[in-house]
mmCIF file of C-alpha atoms and ligand atoms in Angstrom:
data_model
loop_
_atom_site.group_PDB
_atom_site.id
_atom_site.type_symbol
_atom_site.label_atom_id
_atom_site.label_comp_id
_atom_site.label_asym_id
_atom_site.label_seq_id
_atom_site.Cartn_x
_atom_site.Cartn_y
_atom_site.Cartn_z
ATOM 1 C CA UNK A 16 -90.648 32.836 -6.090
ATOM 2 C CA UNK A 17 -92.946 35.589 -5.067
ATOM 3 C CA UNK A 18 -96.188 34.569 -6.879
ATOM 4 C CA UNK A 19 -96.835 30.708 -7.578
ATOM 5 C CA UNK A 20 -97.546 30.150 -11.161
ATOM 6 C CA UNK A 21 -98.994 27.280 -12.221
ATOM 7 C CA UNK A 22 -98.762 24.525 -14.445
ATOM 8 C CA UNK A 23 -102.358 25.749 -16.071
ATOM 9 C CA UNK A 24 -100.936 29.472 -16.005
ATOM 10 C CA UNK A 25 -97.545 28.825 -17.620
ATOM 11 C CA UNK A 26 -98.830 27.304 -20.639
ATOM 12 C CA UNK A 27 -101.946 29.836 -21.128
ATOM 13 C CA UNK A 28 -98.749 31.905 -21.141
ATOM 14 C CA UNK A 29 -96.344 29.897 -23.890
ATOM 15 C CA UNK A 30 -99.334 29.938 -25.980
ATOM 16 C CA UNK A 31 -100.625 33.690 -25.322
ATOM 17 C CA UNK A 32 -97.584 35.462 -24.604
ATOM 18 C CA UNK A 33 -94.932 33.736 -26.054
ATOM 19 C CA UNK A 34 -96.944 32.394 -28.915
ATOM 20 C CA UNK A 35 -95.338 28.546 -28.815
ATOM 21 C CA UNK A 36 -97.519 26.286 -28.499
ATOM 22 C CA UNK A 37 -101.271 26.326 -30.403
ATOM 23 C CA UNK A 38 -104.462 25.800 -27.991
ATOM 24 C CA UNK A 39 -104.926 21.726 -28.595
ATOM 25 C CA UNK A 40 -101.175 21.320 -27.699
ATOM 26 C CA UNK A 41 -101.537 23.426 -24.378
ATOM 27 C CA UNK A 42 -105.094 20.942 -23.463
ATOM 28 C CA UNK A 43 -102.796 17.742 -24.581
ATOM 29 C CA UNK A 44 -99.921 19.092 -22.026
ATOM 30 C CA UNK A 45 -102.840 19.903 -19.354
ATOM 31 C CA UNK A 46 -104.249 16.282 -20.044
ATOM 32 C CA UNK A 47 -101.083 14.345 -19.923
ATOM 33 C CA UNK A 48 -100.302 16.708 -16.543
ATOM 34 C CA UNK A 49 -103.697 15.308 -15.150
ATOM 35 C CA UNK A 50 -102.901 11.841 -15.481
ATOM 36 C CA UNK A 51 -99.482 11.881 -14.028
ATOM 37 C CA UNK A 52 -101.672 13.165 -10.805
ATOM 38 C CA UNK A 53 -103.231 10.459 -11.130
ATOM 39 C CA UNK A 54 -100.562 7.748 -11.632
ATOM 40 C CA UNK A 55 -98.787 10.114 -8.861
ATOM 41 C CA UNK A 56 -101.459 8.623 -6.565
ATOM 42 C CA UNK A 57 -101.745 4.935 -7.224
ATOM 43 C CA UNK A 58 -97.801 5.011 -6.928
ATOM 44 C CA UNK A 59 -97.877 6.679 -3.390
ATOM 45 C CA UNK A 60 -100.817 4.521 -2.519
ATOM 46 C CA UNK A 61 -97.721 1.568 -2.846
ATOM 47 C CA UNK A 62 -98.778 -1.227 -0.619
ATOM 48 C CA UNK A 63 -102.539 -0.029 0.706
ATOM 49 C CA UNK A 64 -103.806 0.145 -2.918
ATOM 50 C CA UNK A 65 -103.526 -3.082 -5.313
ATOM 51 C CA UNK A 66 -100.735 -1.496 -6.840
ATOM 52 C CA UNK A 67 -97.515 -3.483 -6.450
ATOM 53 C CA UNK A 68 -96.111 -6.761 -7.692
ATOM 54 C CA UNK A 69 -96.372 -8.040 -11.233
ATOM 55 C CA UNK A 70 -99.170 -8.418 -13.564
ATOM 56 C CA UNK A 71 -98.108 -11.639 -15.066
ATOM 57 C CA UNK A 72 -98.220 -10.491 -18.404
ATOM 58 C CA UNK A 73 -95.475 -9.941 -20.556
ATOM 59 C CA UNK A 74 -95.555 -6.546 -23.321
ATOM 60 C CA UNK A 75 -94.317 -6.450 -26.676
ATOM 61 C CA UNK A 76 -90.501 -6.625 -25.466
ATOM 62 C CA UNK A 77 -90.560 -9.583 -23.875
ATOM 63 C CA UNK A 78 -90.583 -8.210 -20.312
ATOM 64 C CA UNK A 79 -92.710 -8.814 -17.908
ATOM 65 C CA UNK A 80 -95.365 -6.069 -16.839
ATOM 66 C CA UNK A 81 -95.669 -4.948 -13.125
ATOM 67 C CA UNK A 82 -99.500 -3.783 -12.630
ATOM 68 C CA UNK A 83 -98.711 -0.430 -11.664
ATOM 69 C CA UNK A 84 -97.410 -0.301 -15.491
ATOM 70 C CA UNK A 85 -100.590 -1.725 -16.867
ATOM 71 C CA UNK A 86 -102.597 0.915 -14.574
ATOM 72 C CA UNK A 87 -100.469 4.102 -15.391
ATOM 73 C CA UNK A 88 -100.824 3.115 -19.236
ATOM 74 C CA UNK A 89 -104.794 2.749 -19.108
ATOM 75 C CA UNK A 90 -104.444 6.054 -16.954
ATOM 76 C CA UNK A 91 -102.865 7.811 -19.472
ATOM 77 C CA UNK A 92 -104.820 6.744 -22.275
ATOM 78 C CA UNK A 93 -108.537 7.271 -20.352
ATOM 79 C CA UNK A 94 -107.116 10.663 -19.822
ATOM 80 C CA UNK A 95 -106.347 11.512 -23.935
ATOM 81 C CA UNK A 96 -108.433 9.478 -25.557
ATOM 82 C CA UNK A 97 -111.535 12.039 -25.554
ATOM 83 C CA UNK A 98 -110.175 15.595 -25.440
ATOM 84 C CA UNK A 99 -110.623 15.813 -29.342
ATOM 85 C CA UNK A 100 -106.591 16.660 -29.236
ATOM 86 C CA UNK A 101 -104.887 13.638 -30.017
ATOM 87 C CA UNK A 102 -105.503 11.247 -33.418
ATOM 88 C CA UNK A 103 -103.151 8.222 -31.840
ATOM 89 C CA UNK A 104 -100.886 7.099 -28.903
ATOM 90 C CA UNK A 105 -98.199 4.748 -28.642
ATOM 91 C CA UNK A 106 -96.482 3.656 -25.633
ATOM 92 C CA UNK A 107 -94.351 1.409 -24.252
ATOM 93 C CA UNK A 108 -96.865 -1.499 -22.596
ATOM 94 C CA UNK A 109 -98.360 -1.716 -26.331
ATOM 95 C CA UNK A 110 -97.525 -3.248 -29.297
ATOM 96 C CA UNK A 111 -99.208 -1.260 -32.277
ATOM 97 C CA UNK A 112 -100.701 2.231 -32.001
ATOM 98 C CA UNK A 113 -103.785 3.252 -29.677
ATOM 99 C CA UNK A 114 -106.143 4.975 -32.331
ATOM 100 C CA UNK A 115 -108.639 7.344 -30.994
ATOM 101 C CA UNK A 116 -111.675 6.044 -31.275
ATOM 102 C CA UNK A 117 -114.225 6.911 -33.909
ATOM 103 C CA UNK A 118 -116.875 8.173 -31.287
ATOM 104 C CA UNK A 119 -114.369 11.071 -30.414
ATOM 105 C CA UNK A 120 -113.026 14.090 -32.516
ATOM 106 C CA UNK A 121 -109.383 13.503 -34.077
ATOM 107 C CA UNK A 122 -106.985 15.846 -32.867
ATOM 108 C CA UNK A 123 -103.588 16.366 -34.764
ATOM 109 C CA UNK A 124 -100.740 15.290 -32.669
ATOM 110 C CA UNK A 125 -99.684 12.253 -31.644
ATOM 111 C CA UNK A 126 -98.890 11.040 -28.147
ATOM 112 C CA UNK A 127 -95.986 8.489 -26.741
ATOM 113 C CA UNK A 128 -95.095 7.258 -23.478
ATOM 114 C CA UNK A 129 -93.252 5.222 -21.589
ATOM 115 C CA UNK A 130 -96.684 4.572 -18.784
ATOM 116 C CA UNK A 131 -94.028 4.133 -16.028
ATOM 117 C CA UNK A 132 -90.268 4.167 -16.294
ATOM 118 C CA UNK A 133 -88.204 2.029 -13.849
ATOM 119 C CA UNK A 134 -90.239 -0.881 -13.018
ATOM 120 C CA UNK A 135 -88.225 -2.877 -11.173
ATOM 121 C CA UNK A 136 -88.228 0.590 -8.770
ATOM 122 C CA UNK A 137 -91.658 0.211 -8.571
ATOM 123 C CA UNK A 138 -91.880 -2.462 -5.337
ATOM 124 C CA UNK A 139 -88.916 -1.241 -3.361
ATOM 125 C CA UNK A 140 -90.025 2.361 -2.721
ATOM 126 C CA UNK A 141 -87.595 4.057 -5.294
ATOM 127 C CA UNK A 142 -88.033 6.863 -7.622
ATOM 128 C CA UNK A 143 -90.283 6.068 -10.865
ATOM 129 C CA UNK A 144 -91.787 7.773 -13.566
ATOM 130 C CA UNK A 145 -93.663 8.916 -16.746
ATOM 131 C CA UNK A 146 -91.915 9.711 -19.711
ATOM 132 C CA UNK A 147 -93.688 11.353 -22.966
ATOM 133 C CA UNK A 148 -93.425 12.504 -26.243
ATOM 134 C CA UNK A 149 -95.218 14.840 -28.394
ATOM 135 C CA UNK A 150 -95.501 14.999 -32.587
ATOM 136 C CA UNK A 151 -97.649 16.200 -35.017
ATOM 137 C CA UNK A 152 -99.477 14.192 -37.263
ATOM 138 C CA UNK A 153 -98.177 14.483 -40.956
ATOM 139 C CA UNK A 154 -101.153 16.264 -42.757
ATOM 140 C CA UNK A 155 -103.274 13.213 -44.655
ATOM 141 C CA UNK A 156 -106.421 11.326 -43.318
ATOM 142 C CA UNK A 157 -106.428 8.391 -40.877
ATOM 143 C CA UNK A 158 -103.337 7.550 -38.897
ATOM 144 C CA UNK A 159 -100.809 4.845 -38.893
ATOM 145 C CA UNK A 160 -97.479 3.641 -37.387
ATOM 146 C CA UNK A 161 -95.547 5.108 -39.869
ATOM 147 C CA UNK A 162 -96.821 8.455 -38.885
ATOM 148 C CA UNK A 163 -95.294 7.843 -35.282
ATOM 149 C CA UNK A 164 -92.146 7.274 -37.263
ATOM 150 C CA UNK A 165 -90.240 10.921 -36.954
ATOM 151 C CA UNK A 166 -87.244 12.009 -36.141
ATOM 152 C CA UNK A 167 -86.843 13.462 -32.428
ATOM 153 C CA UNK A 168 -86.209 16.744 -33.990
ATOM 154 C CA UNK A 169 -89.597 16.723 -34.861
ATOM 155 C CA UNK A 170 -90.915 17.066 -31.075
ATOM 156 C CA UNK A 171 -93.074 19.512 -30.338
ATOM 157 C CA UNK A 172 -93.384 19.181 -26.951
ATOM 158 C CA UNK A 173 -91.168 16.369 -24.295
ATOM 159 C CA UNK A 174 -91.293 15.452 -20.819
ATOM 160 C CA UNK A 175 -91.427 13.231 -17.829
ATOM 161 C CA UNK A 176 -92.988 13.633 -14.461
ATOM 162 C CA UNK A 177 -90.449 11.560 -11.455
ATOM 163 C CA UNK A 178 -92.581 9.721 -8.461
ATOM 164 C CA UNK A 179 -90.000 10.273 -5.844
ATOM 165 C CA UNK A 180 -89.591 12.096 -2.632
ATOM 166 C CA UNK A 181 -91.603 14.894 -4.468
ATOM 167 C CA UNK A 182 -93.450 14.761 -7.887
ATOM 168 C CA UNK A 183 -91.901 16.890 -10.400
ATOM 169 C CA UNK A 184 -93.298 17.417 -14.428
ATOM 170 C CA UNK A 185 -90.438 18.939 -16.157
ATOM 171 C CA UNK A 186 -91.103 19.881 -19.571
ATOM 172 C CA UNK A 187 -89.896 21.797 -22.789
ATOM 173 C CA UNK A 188 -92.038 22.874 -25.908
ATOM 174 C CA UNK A 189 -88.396 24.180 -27.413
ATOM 175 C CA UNK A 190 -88.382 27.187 -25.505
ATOM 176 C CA UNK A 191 -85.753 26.198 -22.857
ATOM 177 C CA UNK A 192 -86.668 23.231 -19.490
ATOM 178 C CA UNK A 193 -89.203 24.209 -16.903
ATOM 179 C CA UNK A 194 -89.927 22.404 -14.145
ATOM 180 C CA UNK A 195 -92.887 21.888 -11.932
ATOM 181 C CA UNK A 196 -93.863 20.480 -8.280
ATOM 182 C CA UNK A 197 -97.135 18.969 -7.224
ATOM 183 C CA UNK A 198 -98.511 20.618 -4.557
ATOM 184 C CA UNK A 199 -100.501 18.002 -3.260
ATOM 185 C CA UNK A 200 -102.994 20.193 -0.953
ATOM 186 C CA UNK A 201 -103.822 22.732 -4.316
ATOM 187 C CA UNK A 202 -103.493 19.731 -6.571
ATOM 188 C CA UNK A 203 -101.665 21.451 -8.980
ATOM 189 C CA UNK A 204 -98.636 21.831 -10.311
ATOM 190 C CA UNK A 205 -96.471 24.796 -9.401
ATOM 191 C CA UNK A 206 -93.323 26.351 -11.389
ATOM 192 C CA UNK A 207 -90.378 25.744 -9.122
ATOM 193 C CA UNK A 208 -87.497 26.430 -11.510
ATOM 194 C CA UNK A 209 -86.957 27.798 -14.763
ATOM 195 C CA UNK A 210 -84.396 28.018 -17.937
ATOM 196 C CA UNK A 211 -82.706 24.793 -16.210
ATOM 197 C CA UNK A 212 -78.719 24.600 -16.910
ATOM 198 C CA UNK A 213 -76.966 21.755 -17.141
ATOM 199 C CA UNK A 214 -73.055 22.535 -16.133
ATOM 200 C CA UNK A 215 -70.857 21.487 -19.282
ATOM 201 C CA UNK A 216 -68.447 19.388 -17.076
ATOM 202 C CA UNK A 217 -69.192 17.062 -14.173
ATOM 203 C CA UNK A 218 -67.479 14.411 -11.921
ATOM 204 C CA UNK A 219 -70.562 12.158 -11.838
ATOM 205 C CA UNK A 220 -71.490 9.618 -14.629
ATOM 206 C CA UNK A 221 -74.095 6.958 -14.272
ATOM 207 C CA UNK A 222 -73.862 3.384 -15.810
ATOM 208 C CA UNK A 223 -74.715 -0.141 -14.729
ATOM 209 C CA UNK A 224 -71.562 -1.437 -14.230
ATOM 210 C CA UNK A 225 -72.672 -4.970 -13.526
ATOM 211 C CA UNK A 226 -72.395 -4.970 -17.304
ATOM 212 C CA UNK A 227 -69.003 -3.802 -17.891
ATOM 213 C CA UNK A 228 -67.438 -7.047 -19.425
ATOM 214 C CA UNK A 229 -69.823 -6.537 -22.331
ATOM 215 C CA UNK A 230 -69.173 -2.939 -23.255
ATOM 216 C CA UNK A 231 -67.671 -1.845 -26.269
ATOM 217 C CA UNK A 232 -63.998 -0.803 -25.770
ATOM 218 C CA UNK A 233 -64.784 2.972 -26.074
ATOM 219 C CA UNK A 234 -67.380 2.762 -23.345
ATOM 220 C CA UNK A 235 -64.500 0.738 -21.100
ATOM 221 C CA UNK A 236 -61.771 3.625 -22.196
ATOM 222 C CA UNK A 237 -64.122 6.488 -20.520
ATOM 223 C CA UNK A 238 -65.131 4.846 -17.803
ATOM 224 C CA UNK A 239 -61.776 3.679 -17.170
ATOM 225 C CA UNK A 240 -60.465 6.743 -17.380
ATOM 226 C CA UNK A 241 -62.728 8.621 -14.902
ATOM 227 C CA UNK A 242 -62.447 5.550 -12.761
ATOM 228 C CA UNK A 243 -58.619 6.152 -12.189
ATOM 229 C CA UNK A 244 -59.679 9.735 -10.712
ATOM 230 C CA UNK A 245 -57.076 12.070 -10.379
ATOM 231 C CA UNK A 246 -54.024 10.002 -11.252
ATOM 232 C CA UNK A 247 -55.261 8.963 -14.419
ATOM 233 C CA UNK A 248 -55.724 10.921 -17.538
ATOM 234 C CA UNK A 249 -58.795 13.076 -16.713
ATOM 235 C CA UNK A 250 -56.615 14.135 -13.540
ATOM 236 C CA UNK A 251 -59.792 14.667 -11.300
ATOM 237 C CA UNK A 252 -62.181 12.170 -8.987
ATOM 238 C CA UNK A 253 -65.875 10.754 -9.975
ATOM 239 C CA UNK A 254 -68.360 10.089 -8.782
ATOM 240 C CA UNK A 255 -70.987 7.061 -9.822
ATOM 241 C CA UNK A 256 -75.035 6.944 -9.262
ATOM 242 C CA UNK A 257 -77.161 4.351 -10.855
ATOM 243 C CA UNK A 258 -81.125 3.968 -10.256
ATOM 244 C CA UNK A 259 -82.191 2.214 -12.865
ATOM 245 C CA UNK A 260 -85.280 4.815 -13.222
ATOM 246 C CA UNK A 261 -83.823 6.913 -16.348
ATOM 247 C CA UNK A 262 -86.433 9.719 -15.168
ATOM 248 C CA UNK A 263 -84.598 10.016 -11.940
ATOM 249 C CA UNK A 264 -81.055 9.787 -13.227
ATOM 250 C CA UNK A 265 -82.280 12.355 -15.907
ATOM 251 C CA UNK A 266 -83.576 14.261 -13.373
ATOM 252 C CA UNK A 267 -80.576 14.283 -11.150
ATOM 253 C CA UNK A 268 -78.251 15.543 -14.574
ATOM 254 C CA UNK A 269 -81.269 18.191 -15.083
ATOM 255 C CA UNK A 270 -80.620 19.276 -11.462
ATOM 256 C CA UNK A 271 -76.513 19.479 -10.766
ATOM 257 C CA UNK A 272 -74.951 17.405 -14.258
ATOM 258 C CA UNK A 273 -73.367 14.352 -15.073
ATOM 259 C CA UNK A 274 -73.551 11.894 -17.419
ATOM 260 C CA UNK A 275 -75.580 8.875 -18.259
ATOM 261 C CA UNK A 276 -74.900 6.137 -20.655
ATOM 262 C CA UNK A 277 -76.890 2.874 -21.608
ATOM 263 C CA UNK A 278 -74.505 1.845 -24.199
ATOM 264 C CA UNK A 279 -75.213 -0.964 -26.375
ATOM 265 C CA UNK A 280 -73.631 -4.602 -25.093
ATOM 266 C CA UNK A 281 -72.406 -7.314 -25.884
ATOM 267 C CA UNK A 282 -75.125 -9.325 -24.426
ATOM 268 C CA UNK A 283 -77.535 -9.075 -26.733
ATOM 269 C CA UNK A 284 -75.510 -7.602 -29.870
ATOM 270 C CA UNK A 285 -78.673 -7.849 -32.573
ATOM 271 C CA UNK A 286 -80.473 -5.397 -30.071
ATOM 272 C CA UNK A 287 -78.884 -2.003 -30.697
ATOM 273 C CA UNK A 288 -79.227 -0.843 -27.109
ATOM 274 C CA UNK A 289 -82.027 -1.580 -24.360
ATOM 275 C CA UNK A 290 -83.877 1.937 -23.866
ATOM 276 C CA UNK A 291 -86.495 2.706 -26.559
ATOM 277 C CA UNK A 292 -85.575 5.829 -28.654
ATOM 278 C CA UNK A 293 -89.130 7.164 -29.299
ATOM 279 C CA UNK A 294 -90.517 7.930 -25.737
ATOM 280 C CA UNK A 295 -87.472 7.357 -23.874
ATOM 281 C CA UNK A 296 -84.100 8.491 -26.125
ATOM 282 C CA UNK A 297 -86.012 11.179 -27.835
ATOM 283 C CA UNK A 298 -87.959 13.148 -25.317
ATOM 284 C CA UNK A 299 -85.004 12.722 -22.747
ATOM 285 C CA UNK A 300 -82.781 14.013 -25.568
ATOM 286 C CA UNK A 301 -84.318 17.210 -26.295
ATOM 287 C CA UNK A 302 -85.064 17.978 -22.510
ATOM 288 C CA UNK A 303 -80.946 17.366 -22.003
ATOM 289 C CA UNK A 304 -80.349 19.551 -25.557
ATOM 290 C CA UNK A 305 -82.879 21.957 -23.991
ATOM 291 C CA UNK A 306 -80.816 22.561 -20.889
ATOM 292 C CA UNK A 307 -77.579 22.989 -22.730
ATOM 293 C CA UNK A 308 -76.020 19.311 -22.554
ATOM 294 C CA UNK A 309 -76.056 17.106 -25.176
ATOM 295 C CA UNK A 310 -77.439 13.403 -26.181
ATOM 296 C CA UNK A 311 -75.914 11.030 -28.764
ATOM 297 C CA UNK A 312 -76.039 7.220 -29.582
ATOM 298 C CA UNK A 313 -72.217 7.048 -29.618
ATOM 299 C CA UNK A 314 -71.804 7.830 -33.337
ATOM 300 C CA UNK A 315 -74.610 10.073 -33.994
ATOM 301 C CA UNK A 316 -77.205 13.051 -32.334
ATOM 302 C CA UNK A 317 -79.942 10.900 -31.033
ATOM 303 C CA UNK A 318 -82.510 13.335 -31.989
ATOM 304 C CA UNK A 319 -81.047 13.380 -35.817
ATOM 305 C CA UNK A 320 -82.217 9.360 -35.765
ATOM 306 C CA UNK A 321 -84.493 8.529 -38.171
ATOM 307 C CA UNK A 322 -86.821 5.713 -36.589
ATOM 308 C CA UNK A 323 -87.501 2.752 -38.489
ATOM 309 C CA UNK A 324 -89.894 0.967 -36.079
ATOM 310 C CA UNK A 325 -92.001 2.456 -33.197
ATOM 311 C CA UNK A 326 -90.148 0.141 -30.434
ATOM 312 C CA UNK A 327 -86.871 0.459 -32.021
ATOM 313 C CA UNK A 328 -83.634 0.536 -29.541
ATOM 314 C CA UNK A 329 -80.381 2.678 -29.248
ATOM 315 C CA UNK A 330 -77.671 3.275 -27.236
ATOM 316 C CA UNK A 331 -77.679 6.511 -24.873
ATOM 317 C CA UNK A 332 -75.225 8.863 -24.232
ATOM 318 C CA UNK A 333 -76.547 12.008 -22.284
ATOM 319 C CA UNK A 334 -75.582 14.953 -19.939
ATOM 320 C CA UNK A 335 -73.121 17.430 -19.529
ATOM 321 C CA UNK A 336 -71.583 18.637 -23.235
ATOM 322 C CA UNK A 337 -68.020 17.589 -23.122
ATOM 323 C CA UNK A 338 -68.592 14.231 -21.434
ATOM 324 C CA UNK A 339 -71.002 13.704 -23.688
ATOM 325 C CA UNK A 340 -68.542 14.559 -26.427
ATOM 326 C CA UNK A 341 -65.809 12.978 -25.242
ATOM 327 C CA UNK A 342 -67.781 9.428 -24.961
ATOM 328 C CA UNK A 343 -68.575 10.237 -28.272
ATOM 329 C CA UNK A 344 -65.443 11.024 -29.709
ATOM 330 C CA UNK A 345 -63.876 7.454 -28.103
ATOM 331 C CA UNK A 346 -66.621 5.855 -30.215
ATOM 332 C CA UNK A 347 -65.707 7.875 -33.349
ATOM 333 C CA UNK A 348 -61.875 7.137 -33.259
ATOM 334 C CA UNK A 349 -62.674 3.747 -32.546
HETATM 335 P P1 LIG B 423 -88.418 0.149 -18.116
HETATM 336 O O1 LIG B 423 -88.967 1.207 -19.024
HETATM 337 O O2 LIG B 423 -88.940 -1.212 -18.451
HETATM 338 O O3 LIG B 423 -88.544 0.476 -16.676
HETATM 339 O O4 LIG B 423 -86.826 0.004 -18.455
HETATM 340 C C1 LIG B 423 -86.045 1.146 -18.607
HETATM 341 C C2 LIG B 423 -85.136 1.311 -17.415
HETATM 342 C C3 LIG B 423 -84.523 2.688 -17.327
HETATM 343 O O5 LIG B 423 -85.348 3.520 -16.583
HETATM 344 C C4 LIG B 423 -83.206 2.445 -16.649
HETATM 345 O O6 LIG B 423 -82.229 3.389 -16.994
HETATM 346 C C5 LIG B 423 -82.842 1.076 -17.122
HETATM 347 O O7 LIG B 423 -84.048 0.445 -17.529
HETATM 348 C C6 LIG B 423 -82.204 0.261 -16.054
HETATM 349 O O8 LIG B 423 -81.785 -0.952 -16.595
HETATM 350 P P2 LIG B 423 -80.911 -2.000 -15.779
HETATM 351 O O9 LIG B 423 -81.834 -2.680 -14.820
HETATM 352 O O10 LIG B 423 -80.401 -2.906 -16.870
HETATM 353 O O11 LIG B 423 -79.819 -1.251 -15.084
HETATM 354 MG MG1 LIG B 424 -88.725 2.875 -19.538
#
């Protein structure tokens, strides 16, 4: 890429070019950009900044926070809480909604994030990140939960920045996946790739298999299947990855395919999956959609899911289109 283009200069662009996204939504994206520079440094900092280890608290579901969660949520809300573009934020570490305070103007979207995905990354020196979410608020005055409570359709803007070897925002507003690297001596973020693909077929999938004994029998039939490589039905070898970050598993489908499933189990059967569907299914979803792969619960588009509670659960199925259909289609015939 001849010229560098920037984080700043691609979305002065969607909004003055291209005409997608409105002037508060392009200062929200610069804002939440900002912060994950931010969290970007505390996580680098690792062991020479008070950083690691756990915070001794537990959050709303039931696990227990690690600081650098605590830090990357106060981070992000510090960062949005005054810009006069947001009216609320939810996120993971937090059990009701983050109003913006009365001393600052009330923007109309609304903000979620997951502060910092793959804690139990966080103290072995593994890939991490930030996962958001962007709505609008329903017209009205004030702002409450049930305002958070929209379909993933509904999105106006998704992303996630990964901590890793390099620190990479990837984002859509709905007009395809970009994604962006920090350069750490300009301190900005520079377009590296654009109109990402993700290949329709794939030889890698991604699942915690420690868990297999509690899977559903149409999660055992496809894994089964690609597990008896090419003498079995599917007549080809796989491959398996599992990091327990979602942003870097996403991230790896986003960059060469695959597929990623966090089915629902047996283990906890009331619970309708473990990851959170409104700023980790939903944004993840529409980035995956976005690229040309798909994302369902098993039964159903995720981003079709009407939420009925801001930390509400589902099961994930997302990455290359026919793996994701064919998972899907096991479920359906079930
Ligand atoms: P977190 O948001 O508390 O970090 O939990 C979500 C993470 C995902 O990033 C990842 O896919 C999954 O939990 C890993 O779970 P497990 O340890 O059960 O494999
Ligand atoms: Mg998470």
């Amino acid at each position: 890429m001849s010229t560098k283009i920037s984080l700043t200069r691609y979305l002065v662009e969607q909004q003055r070019i291209d005409g997608h996204i409105p002037a508060q939504l392009r200062l929200l994206l610069e804002v939440v950009a900002r912060a994950c520079k931010r969290i970007s440094q505390a996580v680098n900092k690792g062991a020479l900044g008070d950083v690691m280890g756990s915070a001794e608290t537990e959050n709303v579901q039931g696990e227990m926070q690690k600081k650098l969660d605590i830090i990357a949520n106060e981070v992000l809300i510090e960062a949005n809480e005054w810009g006069g573009h947001l009216a609320a934020m939810a996120s993971e570490e937090m059990e009701g909604i983050y109003v913006v305070p009365n001393r600052y103007p009330q923007g109309e979207y609304l903000l979620l994030f997951d502060p910092l995905d793959g804690s139990s990354n966080i103290d072995v020196n593994v890939s991490i990140g930030t996962i958001f979410s962007v709505l609008r608020k329903p017209e009205g005055t004030g702002v409450s939960e049930q305002d958070f409570l929209q379909a993933g359709i509904k999105q106006v803007a998704a992303g996630y920045c990964v901590y890793g070897p390099q620190t990479t925002l990837v984002l859509t507003v709905g007009d395809g996946v970009a994604m962006f690297t920090l350069d750490r001596e300009q301190g900005s973020f520079i377009l590296t790739e654009e109109n990402v693909r993700i290949p329709d077929d794939t030889k890698e999938f991604a699942i915690n298999m420690s868990n297999m004994r509690h899977w559903d029998a149409p999660v055992k039939r496809y894994v089964d299947e690609c597990l008896q490589g090419t003498e079995g039905p599917r007549a080809k070898d796989f491959n398996m990855r599992w990091i327990a970050s979602m942003v870097a598993d996403v991230h790896r489908i986003l960059s060469r395919g695959g597929v990623f499933l966090y089915p629902w189990d047996k283990r906890e059967p009331e619970k309708p999956g473990k990851l959170r569907l409104m700023y980790e299914a939903n944004p993840m979803s529409w980035l995956i959609e976005q690229a040309g792969g798909a994302a369902t619960n098993g039964k159903q588009r995720i981003l079709d899911i009407q939420p009925s509670k801001l930390h509400e659960r589902v099961s994930v199925i997302l990455g290359s289109k026919n793996e994701v259909e064919r998972a899907t289609r096991y479920h359906n015939e079930a």
